[in-house]
Short mmCIF file of C-alpha atoms in Angstrom, two decimals:
data_model
loop_
_atom_site.label_atom_id
_atom_site.label_comp_id
_atom_site.label_asym_id
_atom_site.label_seq_id
_atom_site.Cartn_x
_atom_site.Cartn_y
_atom_site.Cartn_z
CA MET A 1 138.56 170.20 71.22
CA GLU A 2 142.03 168.78 71.57
CA ASP A 3 144.83 170.75 73.19
CA THR A 4 147.19 170.49 70.20
CA TYR A 5 146.90 170.12 66.42
CA LEU A 6 149.74 169.93 63.95
CA THR A 7 149.74 171.18 60.39
CA GLU A 8 152.53 171.15 57.84
CA ARG A 9 154.12 174.36 59.18
CA LEU A 10 152.31 175.12 62.44
CA VAL A 11 151.68 173.87 65.95
CA LEU A 12 148.21 174.94 67.12
CA THR A 13 147.85 174.83 70.90
CA LYS A 14 145.09 175.89 73.26
CA PHE A 15 145.94 179.19 74.86
CA SER A 16 147.30 178.92 78.39
CA LEU A 17 148.82 181.31 80.92
CA ALA A 18 152.26 180.22 79.68
CA ASP A 19 151.48 181.93 76.33
CA ILE A 20 150.64 185.36 77.74
CA GLU A 21 154.07 186.99 77.41
CA ASP A 22 154.47 185.84 73.79
CA LEU A 23 150.95 186.91 72.87
CA SER A 24 151.31 190.24 74.64
CA ALA A 25 154.48 190.91 72.65
CA MET A 26 152.62 190.11 69.43
CA PHE A 27 149.93 192.65 70.31
CA GLU A 28 152.45 195.46 70.80
CA ASP A 29 151.60 196.04 67.14
CA GLN A 30 148.54 198.25 67.60
CA GLU A 31 147.36 197.57 64.04
CA LEU A 32 146.65 194.00 65.19
CA ASN A 33 144.41 195.35 67.94
CA VAL A 34 142.34 197.24 65.41
CA THR A 35 142.04 194.45 62.86
CA SER A 36 141.51 191.69 65.45
CA GLY A 37 138.67 193.50 67.19
CA LEU A 38 140.12 192.54 70.57
CA LYS A 39 140.94 196.17 71.44
CA LEU A 40 143.58 195.20 73.97
CA PRO A 41 145.12 197.91 76.17
CA THR A 42 148.29 199.57 74.93
CA SER A 43 150.35 199.15 78.12
CA ASN A 44 151.98 195.76 78.63
CA PRO A 45 150.72 195.16 82.22
CA GLU A 46 147.11 195.95 81.22
CA ARG A 47 147.43 193.85 78.04
CA ILE A 48 148.71 190.89 80.10
CA LEU A 49 145.75 191.25 82.47
CA ALA A 50 143.30 191.34 79.53
CA LEU A 51 144.89 188.26 77.95
CA THR A 52 144.80 186.46 81.30
CA MET A 53 141.07 187.15 81.49
CA LEU A 54 140.63 185.88 77.91
CA SER A 55 142.44 182.65 78.77
CA LYS A 56 139.98 182.04 81.61
CA THR A 57 136.78 182.77 79.64
CA PRO A 58 134.80 179.51 79.50
CA SER A 59 132.74 180.63 76.50
CA SER A 60 135.80 180.90 74.24
CA VAL A 61 138.35 178.51 72.83
CA VAL A 62 141.61 180.21 71.85
CA TYR A 63 144.39 178.60 69.83
CA ILE A 64 147.91 179.99 69.55
CA LEU A 65 149.60 179.49 66.19
CA ARG A 66 153.33 178.80 66.44
CA ASP A 67 155.80 178.30 63.63
CA LYS A 68 156.92 174.65 63.86
CA GLN A 69 160.59 175.38 63.25
CA ALA A 70 161.12 178.76 64.92
CA LYS A 71 158.61 178.05 67.73
CA THR A 72 157.51 181.71 67.59
CA VAL A 73 153.92 182.90 67.92
CA VAL A 74 152.61 183.91 64.51
CA GLY A 75 148.92 184.35 65.31
CA LEU A 76 145.81 183.16 67.06
CA VAL A 77 142.32 181.84 66.35
CA VAL A 78 139.42 182.36 68.74
CA PHE A 79 136.04 180.63 68.78
CA TYR A 80 133.48 182.73 70.72
CA ARG A 81 130.14 181.29 71.71
CA MET A 82 127.44 183.72 70.59
CA TYR A 83 124.87 185.32 72.83
CA LEU A 84 121.19 184.97 72.07
CA VAL A 85 118.72 187.82 72.60
CA ASP A 86 118.12 186.69 76.20
CA TYR A 87 121.90 186.76 76.95
CA GLN A 88 122.13 182.98 77.05
CA TYR A 89 124.87 181.31 75.07
CA SER A 90 123.84 179.72 71.80
CA ASN A 91 124.29 175.96 71.56
CA ARG A 92 124.60 175.99 67.78
CA GLU A 93 126.12 179.32 66.71
CA CYS A 94 129.68 180.42 67.25
CA GLU A 95 131.85 183.24 65.98
CA ILE A 96 135.43 182.81 64.86
CA GLY A 97 138.11 185.46 64.87
CA PHE A 98 141.73 185.29 63.77
CA VAL A 99 144.83 187.42 63.51
CA LEU A 100 148.37 186.99 62.14
CA ARG A 101 151.55 188.95 62.73
CA ARG A 102 152.32 191.23 59.81
CA GLU A 103 155.49 189.33 58.87
CA SER A 104 153.54 186.05 58.75
CA ARG A 105 150.92 187.21 56.28
CA GLN A 106 150.48 186.17 52.64
CA GLN A 107 152.06 182.75 53.22
CA GLY A 108 148.86 180.72 53.57
CA LEU A 109 149.42 180.16 57.30
CA MET A 110 145.95 181.24 58.40
CA SER A 111 144.27 179.08 55.77
CA GLU A 112 146.40 176.16 56.94
CA ALA A 113 145.40 176.72 60.58
CA LEU A 114 141.71 177.34 59.87
CA THR A 115 141.41 174.26 57.68
CA GLN A 116 142.53 172.12 60.63
CA LEU A 117 140.61 173.98 63.36
CA ILE A 118 137.28 174.38 61.55
CA VAL A 119 137.09 170.68 60.69
CA ALA A 120 137.93 169.79 64.30
CA TYR A 121 135.42 172.30 65.65
CA PHE A 122 132.52 170.89 63.65
CA ASP A 123 133.61 167.28 64.32
CA GLU A 124 134.11 167.73 68.06
CA THR A 125 131.32 170.13 69.06
CA LYS A 126 127.57 170.39 68.56
CA PHE A 127 127.80 173.74 66.77
CA THR A 128 126.28 173.93 63.31
CA VAL A 129 127.06 177.52 62.23
CA LEU A 130 130.24 179.58 62.36
CA TYR A 131 130.04 183.35 61.88
CA ALA A 132 132.95 185.65 61.15
CA GLY A 133 133.13 189.42 61.04
CA ALA A 134 135.80 191.10 58.94
CA HIS A 135 136.53 194.80 58.83
CA THR A 136 135.07 196.25 55.67
CA ASN A 137 138.52 197.17 54.32
CA ASN A 138 140.29 193.98 55.45
CA LEU A 139 140.52 192.30 52.06
CA ALA A 140 143.02 189.67 53.27
CA SER A 141 140.66 188.35 55.97
CA LYS A 142 137.78 188.31 53.52
CA ALA A 143 139.92 186.30 51.08
CA VAL A 144 140.76 183.76 53.81
CA LEU A 145 137.07 183.42 54.70
CA LYS A 146 136.20 182.88 51.03
CA ARG A 147 138.89 180.15 50.76
CA MET A 148 137.34 178.49 53.83
CA LYS A 149 133.92 178.50 52.04
CA PHE A 150 132.31 181.17 54.26
CA GLU A 151 129.47 183.00 52.51
CA PRO A 152 128.52 186.67 52.98
CA CYS A 153 125.51 186.98 55.27
CA GLU A 154 123.49 189.50 57.21
CA LEU A 155 124.44 190.42 60.73
CA PRO A 156 123.09 187.70 63.03
CA ASN A 157 119.93 188.87 64.80
CA ASN A 158 121.43 188.18 68.19
CA LEU A 159 124.28 190.66 67.70
CA ASN A 160 124.01 194.39 68.08
CA GLU A 161 125.71 196.05 65.13
CA ASN A 162 127.10 198.80 67.36
CA GLN A 163 128.38 196.32 69.95
CA PHE A 164 131.98 196.69 68.83
CA ASN A 165 131.68 200.08 67.14
CA LEU A 166 133.38 198.70 64.04
CA GLU A 167 132.47 198.52 60.38
CA LEU A 168 132.22 194.79 59.80
CA ASP A 169 131.06 192.58 56.98
CA TYR A 170 129.66 189.26 58.20
CA PHE A 171 130.15 185.78 56.79
CA CYS A 172 128.84 182.38 57.82
CA LEU A 173 129.75 178.74 57.32
CA LEU A 174 127.28 175.94 57.88
CA GLN A 175 128.48 172.62 59.22
CA PRO A 176 129.18 170.30 56.31
CA LYS A 177 126.58 167.52 56.05
#
């Protein structure tokens, strides 16, 4: 995937070490840790270390969402390659996760970012299925997934339901033909 995409209101850039301070500051809001599923540490030095590790994970593609005018970080989108039962990465299934700052919600920003990134992901990779897990009570994330044409589905067989110790509802999106 490309390093940068532009939407009407956002600049979407691949996560780099230069983004760590801004992203760490965003995750000072512990509610984001819970809803994102990242479960980052609460202390800033440990959070920076965890984000550094995330930026170097070859099985993930992470995009930082910045407001075009203010240049501030408003969220992120992560594509995680899924493990198969034998702990090999899937070549066709991927999971997507996303999070927005509280003050950036209910403005259509995540839908704007996902519209751009999902099309690019299917166009530029060999993946044919995107999965997304949303916390059972996270109605906003479920609404975004519905707008993006994700359908409710069963937990993928290759995931262990207790892996994250969270109550999640799963959704999937097949590559458009």
